[in-house]
Short mmCIF file of C-alpha atoms in Angstrom, two decimals:
data_model
loop_
_atom_site.label_atom_id
_atom_site.label_comp_id
_atom_site.label_asym_id
_atom_site.label_seq_id
_atom_site.Cartn_x
_atom_site.Cartn_y
_atom_site.Cartn_z
CA MET A 160 2.02 -28.51 -32.79
CA ALA A 161 0.37 -25.09 -32.67
CA LYS A 162 0.14 -22.93 -35.78
CA LEU A 163 -0.05 -19.18 -36.08
CA ILE A 164 -1.56 -17.73 -39.23
CA VAL A 165 -1.02 -14.03 -39.90
CA ASN A 166 -3.32 -12.35 -42.39
CA THR A 167 -1.56 -9.13 -43.38
CA GLU A 168 -4.48 -8.12 -45.60
CA LYS A 169 -7.00 -7.86 -42.75
CA LYS A 170 -6.91 -4.82 -40.54
CA GLY A 171 -7.09 -5.38 -36.82
CA ALA A 172 -8.97 -3.46 -34.19
CA LYS A 173 -8.13 0.20 -33.75
CA ILE A 174 -6.80 1.06 -30.30
CA ASN A 175 -8.39 4.14 -28.79
CA ARG A 176 -5.69 6.83 -28.62
CA ASN A 177 -6.79 7.85 -25.12
CA ILE A 178 -5.42 4.60 -23.72
CA TYR A 179 -2.02 6.27 -24.12
CA GLY A 180 -2.99 9.17 -21.88
CA HIS A 181 -0.79 10.39 -19.07
CA PHE A 182 -1.26 11.13 -15.41
CA SER A 183 0.02 14.03 -13.33
CA GLU A 184 -0.12 14.20 -9.56
CA HIS A 185 1.24 16.41 -6.80
CA LEU A 186 3.76 13.73 -5.90
CA GLY A 187 7.48 14.34 -5.61
CA ARG A 188 8.55 16.65 -8.43
CA CYS A 189 5.89 15.70 -10.96
CA ILE A 190 4.16 19.08 -10.79
CA TYR A 191 6.48 21.51 -9.00
CA ASN A 192 9.90 21.72 -10.69
CA GLY A 193 8.74 18.93 -13.02
CA LEU A 194 5.97 20.28 -15.22
CA PHE A 195 5.59 23.66 -13.52
CA VAL A 196 8.28 26.07 -12.33
CA GLY A 197 6.36 29.35 -12.26
CA LYS A 198 6.72 32.35 -14.54
CA ASP A 199 9.64 33.87 -12.61
CA SER A 200 11.84 30.76 -12.68
CA PRO A 201 15.32 30.86 -14.25
CA ILE A 202 14.40 27.49 -15.82
CA PRO A 203 13.17 28.18 -19.38
CA ASN A 204 9.37 28.27 -19.32
CA VAL A 205 6.28 29.60 -21.04
CA ASN A 206 3.63 30.77 -18.59
CA GLY A 207 5.35 28.75 -15.87
CA MET A 208 5.50 25.44 -17.79
CA ARG A 209 8.96 24.00 -18.39
CA THR A 210 9.68 24.27 -22.09
CA ASP A 211 11.87 21.14 -22.16
CA VAL A 212 9.18 18.98 -20.56
CA VAL A 213 6.40 20.41 -22.73
CA GLU A 214 8.47 19.77 -25.87
CA VAL A 215 9.02 16.11 -24.97
CA LEU A 216 5.34 15.62 -24.16
CA ARG A 217 4.43 17.18 -27.52
CA GLN A 218 6.87 14.87 -29.29
CA ILE A 219 5.30 11.75 -27.83
CA ARG A 220 1.85 13.14 -28.65
CA VAL A 221 0.17 12.78 -25.29
CA PRO A 222 -3.54 12.56 -26.19
CA VAL A 223 -5.01 13.27 -22.76
CA LEU A 224 -3.56 14.40 -19.42
CA ARG A 225 -5.23 13.52 -16.11
CA TRP A 226 -4.99 15.79 -13.09
CA PRO A 227 -4.99 16.40 -10.09
CA GLY A 228 -3.87 12.81 -9.84
CA GLY A 229 -4.89 9.83 -7.78
CA CYS A 230 -4.67 9.97 -4.00
CA PHE A 231 -4.01 13.72 -4.00
CA ALA A 232 -7.28 14.33 -5.86
CA ASP A 233 -9.19 12.97 -2.88
CA GLU A 234 -8.14 15.92 -0.75
CA TYR A 235 -7.91 18.56 -3.49
CA HIS A 236 -10.55 21.29 -3.52
CA TRP A 237 -10.46 23.08 -6.85
CA LYS A 238 -11.58 26.48 -5.54
CA ASP A 239 -8.33 26.62 -3.54
CA GLY A 240 -6.42 26.54 -6.87
CA VAL A 241 -8.03 29.43 -8.77
CA GLY A 242 -7.63 33.18 -8.53
CA PRO A 243 -4.40 35.08 -7.88
CA GLN A 244 -1.66 32.60 -6.95
CA GLU A 245 -0.46 34.70 -4.02
CA THR A 246 -3.88 34.50 -2.34
CA ARG A 247 -4.56 30.81 -2.88
CA LYS A 248 -5.21 28.67 0.17
CA ARG A 249 -2.33 26.49 1.29
CA MET A 250 -2.86 22.92 2.46
CA VAL A 251 -0.86 19.97 3.72
CA ASN A 252 -0.56 17.15 1.19
CA THR A 253 -1.18 14.29 3.61
CA ASN A 254 -0.92 11.64 0.91
CA TRP A 255 2.61 12.42 -0.21
CA GLY A 256 4.93 13.30 2.63
CA GLY A 257 3.02 16.02 4.43
CA VAL A 258 4.50 18.76 2.27
CA VAL A 259 2.78 22.13 2.10
CA GLU A 260 0.87 22.59 -1.15
CA ASP A 261 0.56 26.25 -2.13
CA ASN A 262 -1.90 25.60 -4.96
CA SER A 263 0.13 27.73 -7.38
CA PHE A 264 -0.58 25.00 -9.95
CA GLY A 265 -4.36 24.91 -10.23
CA THR A 266 -7.13 24.68 -12.79
CA HIS A 267 -5.96 27.52 -15.05
CA GLU A 268 -2.37 26.30 -15.00
CA PHE A 269 -3.50 22.77 -15.84
CA MET A 270 -5.57 24.01 -18.77
CA GLU A 271 -2.59 26.07 -19.96
CA LEU A 272 -0.34 23.01 -19.74
CA CYS A 273 -2.80 20.98 -21.83
CA ARG A 274 -2.96 23.79 -24.39
CA GLN A 275 0.83 23.87 -24.68
CA ILE A 276 1.09 20.08 -24.98
CA GLY A 277 -1.81 19.91 -27.43
CA CYS A 278 -3.76 17.35 -25.42
CA GLU A 279 -7.22 17.00 -23.95
CA PRO A 280 -7.62 17.78 -20.24
CA TYR A 281 -9.07 15.14 -17.92
CA VAL A 282 -9.88 16.23 -14.38
CA ASN A 283 -10.76 13.63 -11.83
CA GLY A 284 -12.98 14.45 -8.93
CA ASN A 285 -12.41 14.49 -5.21
CA VAL A 286 -14.26 11.41 -3.99
CA GLY A 287 -12.53 11.39 -0.61
CA SER A 288 -13.46 14.73 0.92
CA GLY A 289 -15.34 16.49 -1.89
CA THR A 290 -19.00 16.59 -2.83
CA VAL A 291 -21.06 16.06 -5.95
CA GLN A 292 -21.91 19.78 -5.82
CA GLU A 293 -18.21 20.70 -5.76
CA MET A 294 -17.52 18.56 -8.84
CA SER A 295 -20.57 19.93 -10.63
CA GLU A 296 -19.39 23.49 -10.02
CA TRP A 297 -15.89 22.62 -11.23
CA VAL A 298 -17.23 21.21 -14.50
CA GLU A 299 -19.40 24.31 -14.93
CA TYR A 300 -16.41 26.55 -14.14
CA MET A 301 -14.27 24.91 -16.81
CA THR A 302 -16.79 24.34 -19.58
CA PHE A 303 -19.93 26.47 -19.46
CA ASP A 304 -20.11 29.11 -22.22
CA GLY A 305 -23.23 30.90 -21.01
CA VAL A 306 -23.93 33.16 -18.08
CA SER A 307 -23.67 31.40 -14.72
CA PRO A 308 -21.96 31.99 -11.39
CA MET A 309 -19.10 29.61 -12.19
CA ALA A 310 -18.60 30.86 -15.77
CA GLU A 311 -18.50 34.43 -14.47
CA ALA A 312 -15.95 33.43 -11.80
CA ARG A 313 -13.78 31.82 -14.49
CA LYS A 314 -13.88 35.01 -16.56
CA ARG A 315 -13.00 37.12 -13.50
CA ASN A 316 -10.01 34.82 -13.04
CA GLY A 317 -8.81 35.54 -16.58
CA ARG A 318 -9.97 32.64 -18.72
CA GLU A 319 -12.74 32.86 -21.30
#
């Protein structure tokens, strides 16, 4: 007969909080009409993010949010998703139904969503059609505090 002994005095291993992170992809209504409705939507929102969805994600304390997803990331080019939304390059999302992606949810919108939720951003790179240089420039665009071409572009696009 097997025995199980439980020692309630001994603490167990601590689980890294990031294991409970979440994933967001341009699939179905995850992004558009799910997380993001745009600033002019009649659906209650703050800076385009649905307030009801943000509130629930805050309540469950999402520690980290991954974007632009899985398969979609392999055809996503981040420069198409920055700058004025009305001038962003459109593309066909060949992974999820061939729908037209207008890139109105891009890097700045993702960072705003993470700010509202109170979580860490996690961007995954395009390993399908992107390059190491493209990923390097994206990291520089998002994180570099000094003077550089990508940091200056970020500031021109409205984010310090």
